[in-house]
Amino acid sequence: MSTQKESRKITTNTLQKMKANGEKISMITAYDYSFAGIFDKSGIDVILVGDSASNVMAGHETTLPITLDQMIYHASSVIRAVSRSLVVVDLPFGTYQSNSDIALASAIRIMKETGAHAVKLEGGEEVIDSVQKIVKAGIPVMGHLGLMPQSIYKFGTYAVRATGEEEADKLKRDILLLQQAGCFGIVLEKIPSSLAEEVTTMVSIPTIGIGAGNKCDGQVLVMHDMLGINTEFKPRFLRQYLNLYDQIKNAVNQYVQDVKSGDFPNENESY
Ligand code: KIV
């Protein structure tokens, strides 16, 4: 008898097959039970519990402050709502860079304490020992290259990465190293679409782009950006599908007026 939820359909193997068949992969971030449940029912392939939670949930300027305990809290809330999508959880800044034993311990905590299906980390050659060690322990790892928000103070800007030959060459070397180390997929953030296309054809594992053009094997967006909850962040790569900020503000404003005027609750809404 299996104790797994029977309806969980998407695995890392599914993503591999999708790339091989030319079927695009959809990915979105989620940080809580309610939204994760809606996304899972919407047919999304992968839910990323991103360390962007540090920005959109906690209001920090960068992703650096979020802790492993906080990521575990978000991821376990998400996983309770999900029966079909693959759930990937970001290893936060400081939990995998110093050495591969610490990286493995962090990944094990995420897998054990949340029930998530995979972890994601940023970087190439610099973190390859950690990737190898985590993969060797049986934990699926997704890589992340290009703009890596955990390195924002090194980059000094959120501008497009790898526009020059040197950085593009490093990215090409890194993606091959990550594939060799056993990553099942790679996020490519904010790089020229021609480079994303080139590296996507170089590897047999899927690439998931954000600001990396439409030749990647899939796309990921941060839920607050694509649903228009976050109105100040409007980069060129973003397609905003809703304007939830205005819709929620108007709805709550109407509620305030109804309470103040005595219109709410009416007889039908009372016992
Ligand atoms: O943390 C995050 O939301 C991410 C995406 C931008 C890919 O890493």
PDB file of C-alpha atoms and ligand atoms in Angstrom:
ATOM      1  CA  MET A   1       0.000   0.000   0.000  1.00  0.00           C
ATOM      2  CA  SER A   2       1.291   3.421  -0.919  1.00  0.00           C
ATOM      3  CA  THR A   3       1.037   6.306   1.510  1.00  0.00           C
ATOM      4  CA  GLN A   4       1.788   8.782  -1.318  1.00  0.00           C
ATOM      5  CA  LYS A   5      -1.088  10.814  -2.716  1.00  0.00           C
ATOM      6  CA  GLU A   6      -2.149   8.767  -5.766  1.00  0.00           C
ATOM      7  CA  SER A   7      -2.884  11.779  -7.940  1.00  0.00           C
ATOM      8  CA  ARG A   8       0.676  13.175  -7.893  1.00  0.00           C
ATOM      9  CA  LYS A   9       1.558  13.071 -11.554  1.00  0.00           C
ATOM     10  CA  ILE A  10       4.498  15.329 -12.329  1.00  0.00           C
ATOM     11  CA  THR A  11       7.953  14.008 -11.522  1.00  0.00           C
ATOM     12  CA  THR A  12      11.425  14.972 -12.643  1.00  0.00           C
ATOM     13  CA  ASN A  13      11.112  12.150 -15.223  1.00  0.00           C
ATOM     14  CA  THR A  14       7.933  13.757 -16.569  1.00  0.00           C
ATOM     15  CA  LEU A  15       9.842  17.002 -17.133  1.00  0.00           C
ATOM     16  CA  GLN A  16      12.610  15.122 -18.919  1.00  0.00           C
ATOM     17  CA  LYS A  17      10.027  13.512 -21.227  1.00  0.00           C
ATOM     18  CA  MET A  18       8.343  16.856 -21.824  1.00  0.00           C
ATOM     19  CA  LYS A  19      11.622  18.309 -23.070  1.00  0.00           C
ATOM     20  CA  ALA A  20      12.241  15.278 -25.256  1.00  0.00           C
ATOM     21  CA  ASN A  21       8.720  15.631 -26.744  1.00  0.00           C
ATOM     22  CA  GLY A  22       8.957  19.392 -27.187  1.00  0.00           C
ATOM     23  CA  GLU A  23       6.169  20.001 -24.666  1.00  0.00           C
ATOM     24  CA  LYS A  24       6.666  23.254 -22.756  1.00  0.00           C
ATOM     25  CA  ILE A  25       6.881  23.221 -18.947  1.00  0.00           C
ATOM     26  CA  SER A  26       4.875  25.706 -16.859  1.00  0.00           C
ATOM     27  CA  MET A  27       6.172  26.818 -13.472  1.00  0.00           C
ATOM     28  CA  ILE A  28       4.970  29.422 -10.979  1.00  0.00           C
ATOM     29  CA  THR A  29       5.986  30.379  -7.467  1.00  0.00           C
ATOM     30  CA  ALA A  30       3.742  29.820  -4.428  1.00  0.00           C
ATOM     31  CA  TYR A  31       4.357  30.297  -0.745  1.00  0.00           C
ATOM     32  CA  ASP A  32       1.126  29.285   0.996  1.00  0.00           C
ATOM     33  CA  TYR A  33      -1.581  26.623   1.103  1.00  0.00           C
ATOM     34  CA  SER A  34      -4.439  28.566  -0.521  1.00  0.00           C
ATOM     35  CA  PHE A  35      -2.662  29.781  -3.662  1.00  0.00           C
ATOM     36  CA  ALA A  36      -0.747  26.510  -4.081  1.00  0.00           C
ATOM     37  CA  GLY A  37      -4.084  24.653  -4.117  1.00  0.00           C
ATOM     38  CA  ILE A  38      -5.440  26.912  -6.880  1.00  0.00           C
ATOM     39  CA  PHE A  39      -2.254  26.584  -8.950  1.00  0.00           C
ATOM     40  CA  ASP A  40      -2.185  22.800  -8.575  1.00  0.00           C
ATOM     41  CA  LYS A  41      -5.781  22.643  -9.863  1.00  0.00           C
ATOM     42  CA  SER A  42      -4.914  25.047 -12.720  1.00  0.00           C
ATOM     43  CA  GLY A  43      -2.682  22.481 -14.385  1.00  0.00           C
ATOM     44  CA  ILE A  44       0.668  24.039 -13.519  1.00  0.00           C
ATOM     45  CA  ASP A  45       3.527  21.542 -13.896  1.00  0.00           C
ATOM     46  CA  VAL A  46       5.949  22.843 -11.285  1.00  0.00           C
ATOM     47  CA  ILE A  47       5.390  24.955  -8.172  1.00  0.00           C
ATOM     48  CA  LEU A  48       8.498  26.741  -6.936  1.00  0.00           C
ATOM     49  CA  VAL A  49       8.616  27.752  -3.292  1.00  0.00           C
ATOM     50  CA  GLY A  50      11.048  30.505  -4.193  1.00  0.00           C
ATOM     51  CA  ASP A  51      13.226  32.448  -1.830  1.00  0.00           C
ATOM     52  CA  SER A  52      11.457  35.391  -3.497  1.00  0.00           C
ATOM     53  CA  ALA A  53       9.207  34.827  -0.462  1.00  0.00           C
ATOM     54  CA  SER A  54      11.749  37.094   1.214  1.00  0.00           C
ATOM     55  CA  ASN A  55      10.572  39.924  -1.096  1.00  0.00           C
ATOM     56  CA  VAL A  56       6.911  39.266  -1.755  1.00  0.00           C
ATOM     57  CA  MET A  57       5.848  37.681   1.531  1.00  0.00           C
ATOM     58  CA  ALA A  58       8.159  39.357   4.041  1.00  0.00           C
ATOM     59  CA  GLY A  59       8.853  42.700   2.318  1.00  0.00           C
ATOM     60  CA  HIS A  60      12.651  42.467   2.312  1.00  0.00           C
ATOM     61  CA  GLU A  61      14.577  44.275  -0.405  1.00  0.00           C
ATOM     62  CA  THR A  62      16.551  41.143  -1.338  1.00  0.00           C
ATOM     63  CA  THR A  63      16.257  37.354  -1.033  1.00  0.00           C
ATOM     64  CA  LEU A  64      19.208  37.181   1.360  1.00  0.00           C
ATOM     65  CA  PRO A  65      17.469  37.450   4.757  1.00  0.00           C
ATOM     66  CA  ILE A  66      15.069  34.500   4.451  1.00  0.00           C
ATOM     67  CA  THR A  67      16.032  31.548   6.672  1.00  0.00           C
ATOM     68  CA  LEU A  68      15.870  27.803   6.213  1.00  0.00           C
ATOM     69  CA  ASP A  69      13.174  27.575   8.917  1.00  0.00           C
ATOM     70  CA  GLN A  70      11.084  30.188   7.088  1.00  0.00           C
ATOM     71  CA  MET A  71      11.466  28.357   3.758  1.00  0.00           C
ATOM     72  CA  ILE A  72      10.422  25.136   5.502  1.00  0.00           C
ATOM     73  CA  TYR A  73       7.313  26.871   6.864  1.00  0.00           C
ATOM     74  CA  HIS A  74       6.334  28.128   3.374  1.00  0.00           C
ATOM     75  CA  ALA A  75       7.135  24.823   1.669  1.00  0.00           C
ATOM     76  CA  SER A  76       5.186  22.681   4.116  1.00  0.00           C
ATOM     77  CA  SER A  77       2.152  24.970   3.695  1.00  0.00           C
ATOM     78  CA  VAL A  78       2.401  24.600  -0.096  1.00  0.00           C
ATOM     79  CA  ILE A  79       2.877  20.854  -0.079  1.00  0.00           C
ATOM     80  CA  ARG A  80      -0.301  20.285   1.973  1.00  0.00           C
ATOM     81  CA  ALA A  81      -2.336  21.722  -0.927  1.00  0.00           C
ATOM     82  CA  VAL A  82      -0.650  19.943  -3.816  1.00  0.00           C
ATOM     83  CA  SER A  83      -1.598  16.633  -5.367  1.00  0.00           C
ATOM     84  CA  ARG A  84      -0.323  16.901  -8.957  1.00  0.00           C
ATOM     85  CA  SER A  85       2.437  19.477  -9.441  1.00  0.00           C
ATOM     86  CA  LEU A  86       6.124  18.908  -8.730  1.00  0.00           C
ATOM     87  CA  VAL A  87       7.145  21.084  -5.774  1.00  0.00           C
ATOM     88  CA  VAL A  88      10.678  22.545  -5.826  1.00  0.00           C
ATOM     89  CA  VAL A  89      12.028  24.514  -2.860  1.00  0.00           C
ATOM     90  CA  ASP A  90      14.825  27.095  -2.932  1.00  0.00           C
ATOM     91  CA  LEU A  91      17.768  26.520  -0.623  1.00  0.00           C
ATOM     92  CA  PRO A  92      18.137  29.985   0.904  1.00  0.00           C
ATOM     93  CA  PHE A  93      21.301  32.067   0.951  1.00  0.00           C
ATOM     94  CA  GLY A  94      23.902  30.752   3.392  1.00  0.00           C
ATOM     95  CA  THR A  95      22.598  27.193   3.582  1.00  0.00           C
ATOM     96  CA  TYR A  96      24.706  25.574   0.837  1.00  0.00           C
ATOM     97  CA  GLN A  97      27.601  27.824  -0.229  1.00  0.00           C
ATOM     98  CA  SER A  98      30.096  27.153   2.568  1.00  0.00           C
ATOM     99  CA  ASN A  99      30.528  23.410   2.118  1.00  0.00           C
ATOM    100  CA  SER A 100      28.800  20.378   0.666  1.00  0.00           C
ATOM    101  CA  ASP A 101      28.063  18.746   4.057  1.00  0.00           C
ATOM    102  CA  ILE A 102      26.122  21.820   5.155  1.00  0.00           C
ATOM    103  CA  ALA A 103      24.397  21.886   1.770  1.00  0.00           C
ATOM    104  CA  LEU A 104      23.316  18.273   2.129  1.00  0.00           C
ATOM    105  CA  ALA A 105      22.093  18.843   5.688  1.00  0.00           C
ATOM    106  CA  SER A 106      20.012  21.812   4.484  1.00  0.00           C
ATOM    107  CA  ALA A 107      18.525  19.846   1.585  1.00  0.00           C
ATOM    108  CA  ILE A 108      17.711  16.925   3.878  1.00  0.00           C
ATOM    109  CA  ARG A 109      15.887  19.259   6.281  1.00  0.00           C
ATOM    110  CA  ILE A 110      13.763  20.582   3.414  1.00  0.00           C
ATOM    111  CA  MET A 111      12.902  17.119   2.128  1.00  0.00           C
ATOM    112  CA  LYS A 112      12.200  15.625   5.581  1.00  0.00           C
ATOM    113  CA  GLU A 113      10.339  18.531   7.158  1.00  0.00           C
ATOM    114  CA  THR A 114       8.242  19.639   4.163  1.00  0.00           C
ATOM    115  CA  GLY A 115       7.612  16.610   1.962  1.00  0.00           C
ATOM    116  CA  ALA A 116       8.769  18.613  -1.082  1.00  0.00           C
ATOM    117  CA  HIS A 117      10.023  16.826  -4.170  1.00  0.00           C
ATOM    118  CA  ALA A 118      13.217  18.722  -5.046  1.00  0.00           C
ATOM    119  CA  VAL A 119      15.477  21.629  -4.112  1.00  0.00           C
ATOM    120  CA  LYS A 120      16.893  24.488  -6.174  1.00  0.00           C
ATOM    121  CA  LEU A 121      20.144  26.382  -5.676  1.00  0.00           C
ATOM    122  CA  GLU A 122      21.964  29.189  -7.460  1.00  0.00           C
ATOM    123  CA  GLY A 123      25.371  28.963  -9.128  1.00  0.00           C
ATOM    124  CA  GLY A 124      27.563  26.750 -11.277  1.00  0.00           C
ATOM    125  CA  GLU A 125      31.154  25.655 -10.697  1.00  0.00           C
ATOM    126  CA  GLU A 126      31.243  27.342  -7.254  1.00  0.00           C
ATOM    127  CA  VAL A 127      28.530  25.045  -5.857  1.00  0.00           C
ATOM    128  CA  ILE A 128      29.165  21.907  -7.902  1.00  0.00           C
ATOM    129  CA  ASP A 129      30.393  19.863  -4.892  1.00  0.00           C
ATOM    130  CA  SER A 130      27.162  20.650  -3.096  1.00  0.00           C
ATOM    131  CA  VAL A 131      25.065  19.674  -6.114  1.00  0.00           C
ATOM    132  CA  GLN A 132      26.908  16.360  -6.434  1.00  0.00           C
ATOM    133  CA  LYS A 133      26.533  15.550  -2.747  1.00  0.00           C
ATOM    134  CA  ILE A 134      22.810  16.352  -2.643  1.00  0.00           C
ATOM    135  CA  VAL A 135      22.112  14.396  -5.844  1.00  0.00           C
ATOM    136  CA  LYS A 136      24.128  11.453  -4.502  1.00  0.00           C
ATOM    137  CA  ALA A 137      21.826  11.384  -1.474  1.00  0.00           C
ATOM    138  CA  GLY A 138      18.867  10.871  -3.803  1.00  0.00           C
ATOM    139  CA  ILE A 139      17.529  14.421  -3.708  1.00  0.00           C
ATOM    140  CA  PRO A 140      16.618  15.985  -7.065  1.00  0.00           C
ATOM    141  CA  VAL A 141      18.368  19.317  -7.635  1.00  0.00           C
ATOM    142  CA  MET A 142      17.405  22.162  -9.972  1.00  0.00           C
ATOM    143  CA  GLY A 143      20.138  24.667 -10.886  1.00  0.00           C
ATOM    144  CA  HIS A 144      19.762  28.414 -11.410  1.00  0.00           C
ATOM    145  CA  LEU A 145      22.060  30.472 -13.662  1.00  0.00           C
ATOM    146  CA  GLY A 146      22.132  33.956 -15.182  1.00  0.00           C
ATOM    147  CA  LEU A 147      20.784  36.570 -12.797  1.00  0.00           C
ATOM    148  CA  MET A 148      21.134  34.962  -9.374  1.00  0.00           C
ATOM    149  CA  PRO A 149      19.371  37.202  -6.842  1.00  0.00           C
ATOM    150  CA  GLN A 150      21.351  35.739  -3.908  1.00  0.00           C
ATOM    151  CA  SER A 151      24.451  37.314  -5.515  1.00  0.00           C
ATOM    152  CA  ILE A 152      22.892  40.742  -6.005  1.00  0.00           C
ATOM    153  CA  TYR A 153      25.591  42.503  -3.997  1.00  0.00           C
ATOM    154  CA  LYS A 154      28.232  40.921  -6.234  1.00  0.00           C
ATOM    155  CA  PHE A 155      26.377  41.905  -9.429  1.00  0.00           C
ATOM    156  CA  GLY A 156      25.340  45.321  -8.053  1.00  0.00           C
ATOM    157  CA  THR A 157      22.351  45.429 -10.428  1.00  0.00           C
ATOM    158  CA  TYR A 158      19.313  43.397 -11.535  1.00  0.00           C
ATOM    159  CA  ALA A 159      20.181  44.059 -15.209  1.00  0.00           C
ATOM    160  CA  VAL A 160      20.386  41.338 -17.893  1.00  0.00           C
ATOM    161  CA  ARG A 161      23.343  38.967 -17.314  1.00  0.00           C
ATOM    162  CA  ALA A 162      25.810  37.280 -19.673  1.00  0.00           C
ATOM    163  CA  THR A 163      25.590  39.881 -22.430  1.00  0.00           C
ATOM    164  CA  GLY A 164      29.396  39.744 -22.804  1.00  0.00           C
ATOM    165  CA  GLU A 165      31.430  36.813 -24.101  1.00  0.00           C
ATOM    166  CA  GLU A 166      33.235  36.023 -20.858  1.00  0.00           C
ATOM    167  CA  GLU A 167      30.105  35.664 -18.740  1.00  0.00           C
ATOM    168  CA  ALA A 168      28.260  33.839 -21.545  1.00  0.00           C
ATOM    169  CA  ASP A 169      31.137  31.352 -21.829  1.00  0.00           C
ATOM    170  CA  LYS A 170      31.090  30.766 -18.077  1.00  0.00           C
ATOM    171  CA  LEU A 171      27.338  30.178 -18.191  1.00  0.00           C
ATOM    172  CA  LYS A 172      27.841  27.598 -20.959  1.00  0.00           C
ATOM    173  CA  ARG A 173      30.496  25.801 -18.906  1.00  0.00           C
ATOM    174  CA  ASP A 174      28.323  25.965 -15.788  1.00  0.00           C
ATOM    175  CA  ILE A 175      25.222  24.497 -17.399  1.00  0.00           C
ATOM    176  CA  LEU A 176      27.242  21.516 -18.647  1.00  0.00           C
ATOM    177  CA  LEU A 177      28.769  21.034 -15.196  1.00  0.00           C
ATOM    178  CA  LEU A 178      25.338  21.160 -13.546  1.00  0.00           C
ATOM    179  CA  GLN A 179      23.972  18.623 -16.015  1.00  0.00           C
ATOM    180  CA  GLN A 180      26.967  16.367 -15.395  1.00  0.00           C
ATOM    181  CA  ALA A 181      26.518  16.706 -11.624  1.00  0.00           C
ATOM    182  CA  GLY A 182      22.969  15.367 -11.995  1.00  0.00           C
ATOM    183  CA  CYS A 183      20.668  18.418 -11.987  1.00  0.00           C
ATOM    184  CA  PHE A 184      17.251  17.579 -13.439  1.00  0.00           C
ATOM    185  CA  GLY A 185      16.616  21.105 -14.733  1.00  0.00           C
ATOM    186  CA  ILE A 186      18.012  24.637 -14.783  1.00  0.00           C
ATOM    187  CA  VAL A 187      16.361  28.013 -14.275  1.00  0.00           C
ATOM    188  CA  LEU A 188      17.827  30.640 -16.614  1.00  0.00           C
ATOM    189  CA  GLU A 189      17.091  34.119 -15.300  1.00  0.00           C
ATOM    190  CA  LYS A 190      17.392  37.336 -17.318  1.00  0.00           C
ATOM    191  CA  ILE A 191      19.854  36.411 -20.056  1.00  0.00           C
ATOM    192  CA  PRO A 192      19.697  37.163 -23.800  1.00  0.00           C
ATOM    193  CA  SER A 193      17.237  34.854 -25.573  1.00  0.00           C
ATOM    194  CA  SER A 194      19.890  33.817 -28.141  1.00  0.00           C
ATOM    195  CA  LEU A 195      22.135  32.533 -25.320  1.00  0.00           C
ATOM    196  CA  ALA A 196      19.195  30.786 -23.631  1.00  0.00           C
ATOM    197  CA  GLU A 197      18.364  29.077 -26.935  1.00  0.00           C
ATOM    198  CA  GLU A 198      21.973  27.999 -27.429  1.00  0.00           C
ATOM    199  CA  VAL A 199      22.363  26.462 -23.973  1.00  0.00           C
ATOM    200  CA  THR A 200      18.910  24.866 -24.135  1.00  0.00           C
ATOM    201  CA  THR A 201      20.024  22.906 -27.181  1.00  0.00           C
ATOM    202  CA  MET A 202      23.363  22.041 -25.514  1.00  0.00           C
ATOM    203  CA  VAL A 203      21.774  20.078 -22.655  1.00  0.00           C
ATOM    204  CA  SER A 204      19.311  17.207 -22.442  1.00  0.00           C
ATOM    205  CA  ILE A 205      17.764  18.467 -19.188  1.00  0.00           C
ATOM    206  CA  PRO A 206      15.012  21.099 -19.348  1.00  0.00           C
ATOM    207  CA  THR A 207      15.737  24.813 -19.032  1.00  0.00           C
ATOM    208  CA  ILE A 208      13.096  27.026 -17.436  1.00  0.00           C
ATOM    209  CA  GLY A 209      13.353  30.691 -18.362  1.00  0.00           C
ATOM    210  CA  ILE A 210      12.419  33.910 -16.633  1.00  0.00           C
ATOM    211  CA  GLY A 211      13.370  36.831 -18.825  1.00  0.00           C
ATOM    212  CA  ALA A 212      15.258  34.415 -21.091  1.00  0.00           C
ATOM    213  CA  GLY A 213      13.046  34.334 -24.198  1.00  0.00           C
ATOM    214  CA  ASN A 214      10.721  31.659 -25.510  1.00  0.00           C
ATOM    215  CA  LYS A 215      13.235  29.066 -26.650  1.00  0.00           C
ATOM    216  CA  CYS A 216      13.669  27.656 -23.155  1.00  0.00           C
ATOM    217  CA  ASP A 217      11.900  24.371 -22.398  1.00  0.00           C
ATOM    218  CA  GLY A 218       9.604  26.100 -19.927  1.00  0.00           C
ATOM    219  CA  GLN A 219       8.792  29.389 -18.230  1.00  0.00           C
ATOM    220  CA  VAL A 220       8.518  30.513 -14.603  1.00  0.00           C
ATOM    221  CA  LEU A 221       6.985  33.657 -13.136  1.00  0.00           C
ATOM    222  CA  VAL A 222       6.624  34.939  -9.599  1.00  0.00           C
ATOM    223  CA  MET A 223       2.919  34.713  -8.696  1.00  0.00           C
ATOM    224  CA  HIS A 224       2.700  38.219  -7.232  1.00  0.00           C
ATOM    225  CA  ASP A 225       4.092  39.701 -10.462  1.00  0.00           C
ATOM    226  CA  MET A 226       1.917  37.784 -12.937  1.00  0.00           C
ATOM    227  CA  LEU A 227      -1.259  38.236 -10.883  1.00  0.00           C
ATOM    228  CA  GLY A 228      -0.629  41.962 -10.481  1.00  0.00           C
ATOM    229  CA  ILE A 229      -0.469  41.921  -6.679  1.00  0.00           C
ATOM    230  CA  ASN A 230       2.895  43.590  -6.934  1.00  0.00           C
ATOM    231  CA  THR A 231       2.287  46.719  -9.008  1.00  0.00           C
ATOM    232  CA  GLU A 232       5.687  48.381  -8.786  1.00  0.00           C
ATOM    233  CA  PHE A 233       7.662  45.576 -10.469  1.00  0.00           C
ATOM    234  CA  LYS A 234       7.093  45.744 -14.225  1.00  0.00           C
ATOM    235  CA  PRO A 235      10.142  44.387 -16.056  1.00  0.00           C
ATOM    236  CA  ARG A 236       9.941  43.867 -19.828  1.00  0.00           C
ATOM    237  CA  PHE A 237       9.810  40.072 -19.465  1.00  0.00           C
ATOM    238  CA  LEU A 238       6.696  40.103 -17.274  1.00  0.00           C
ATOM    239  CA  ARG A 239       3.232  39.343 -18.624  1.00  0.00           C
ATOM    240  CA  GLN A 240       0.689  40.507 -16.047  1.00  0.00           C
ATOM    241  CA  TYR A 241      -2.463  38.378 -16.305  1.00  0.00           C
ATOM    242  CA  LEU A 242      -4.550  40.149 -13.662  1.00  0.00           C
ATOM    243  CA  ASN A 243      -4.577  43.362 -11.716  1.00  0.00           C
ATOM    244  CA  LEU A 244      -5.313  41.855  -8.327  1.00  0.00           C
ATOM    245  CA  TYR A 245      -3.950  44.884  -6.503  1.00  0.00           C
ATOM    246  CA  ASP A 246      -6.755  47.100  -7.822  1.00  0.00           C
ATOM    247  CA  GLN A 247      -9.392  44.364  -7.594  1.00  0.00           C
ATOM    248  CA  ILE A 248      -8.567  43.589  -3.967  1.00  0.00           C
ATOM    249  CA  LYS A 249      -8.241  47.253  -3.026  1.00  0.00           C
ATOM    250  CA  ASN A 250     -11.643  48.062  -4.577  1.00  0.00           C
ATOM    251  CA  ALA A 251     -13.299  45.058  -2.918  1.00  0.00           C
ATOM    252  CA  VAL A 252     -11.914  45.904   0.520  1.00  0.00           C
ATOM    253  CA  ASN A 253     -12.795  49.557   0.042  1.00  0.00           C
ATOM    254  CA  GLN A 254     -16.397  48.524  -0.776  1.00  0.00           C
ATOM    255  CA  TYR A 255     -16.455  46.359   2.377  1.00  0.00           C
ATOM    256  CA  VAL A 256     -15.243  49.315   4.467  1.00  0.00           C
ATOM    257  CA  GLN A 257     -18.046  51.474   3.036  1.00  0.00           C
ATOM    258  CA  ASP A 258     -20.661  48.742   3.629  1.00  0.00           C
ATOM    259  CA  VAL A 259     -19.572  48.338   7.269  1.00  0.00           C
ATOM    260  CA  LYS A 260     -19.513  52.091   7.915  1.00  0.00           C
ATOM    261  CA  SER A 261     -22.921  52.640   6.289  1.00  0.00           C
ATOM    262  CA  GLY A 262     -24.490  49.757   8.216  1.00  0.00           C
ATOM    263  CA  ASP A 263     -25.352  47.959   4.943  1.00  0.00           C
ATOM    264  CA  PHE A 264     -23.286  44.911   5.959  1.00  0.00           C
ATOM    265  CA  PRO A 265     -24.451  42.542   7.333  1.00  0.00           C
ATOM    266  CA  ASN A 266     -28.025  42.572   6.056  1.00  0.00           C
ATOM    267  CA  GLU A 267     -30.852  40.308   7.274  1.00  0.00           C
ATOM    268  CA  ASN A 268     -29.824  37.394   5.021  1.00  0.00           C
ATOM    269  CA  GLU A 269     -26.303  37.602   6.362  1.00  0.00           C
ATOM    270  CA  SER A 270     -27.478  37.502  10.001  1.00  0.00           C
ATOM    271  CA  TYR A 271     -28.745  34.701  12.324  1.00  0.00           C
TER     272      TYR A 271
HETATM  273  O1  KIV B   1      12.854  32.741  -5.889  1.00  0.00           O
HETATM  274  C1  KIV B   1      12.273  32.742  -6.987  1.00  0.00           C
HETATM  275  O2  KIV B   1      11.099  33.132  -7.120  1.00  0.00           O
HETATM  276  C2  KIV B   1      13.010  32.294  -8.152  1.00  0.00           C
HETATM  277  C3  KIV B   1      12.393  32.552  -9.489  1.00  0.00           C
HETATM  278  C4  KIV B   1      12.605  33.957  -9.881  1.00  0.00           C
HETATM  279  C5  KIV B   1      12.892  31.605 -10.514  1.00  0.00           C
HETATM  280  O3  KIV B   1      14.077  31.773  -8.025  1.00  0.00           O
END
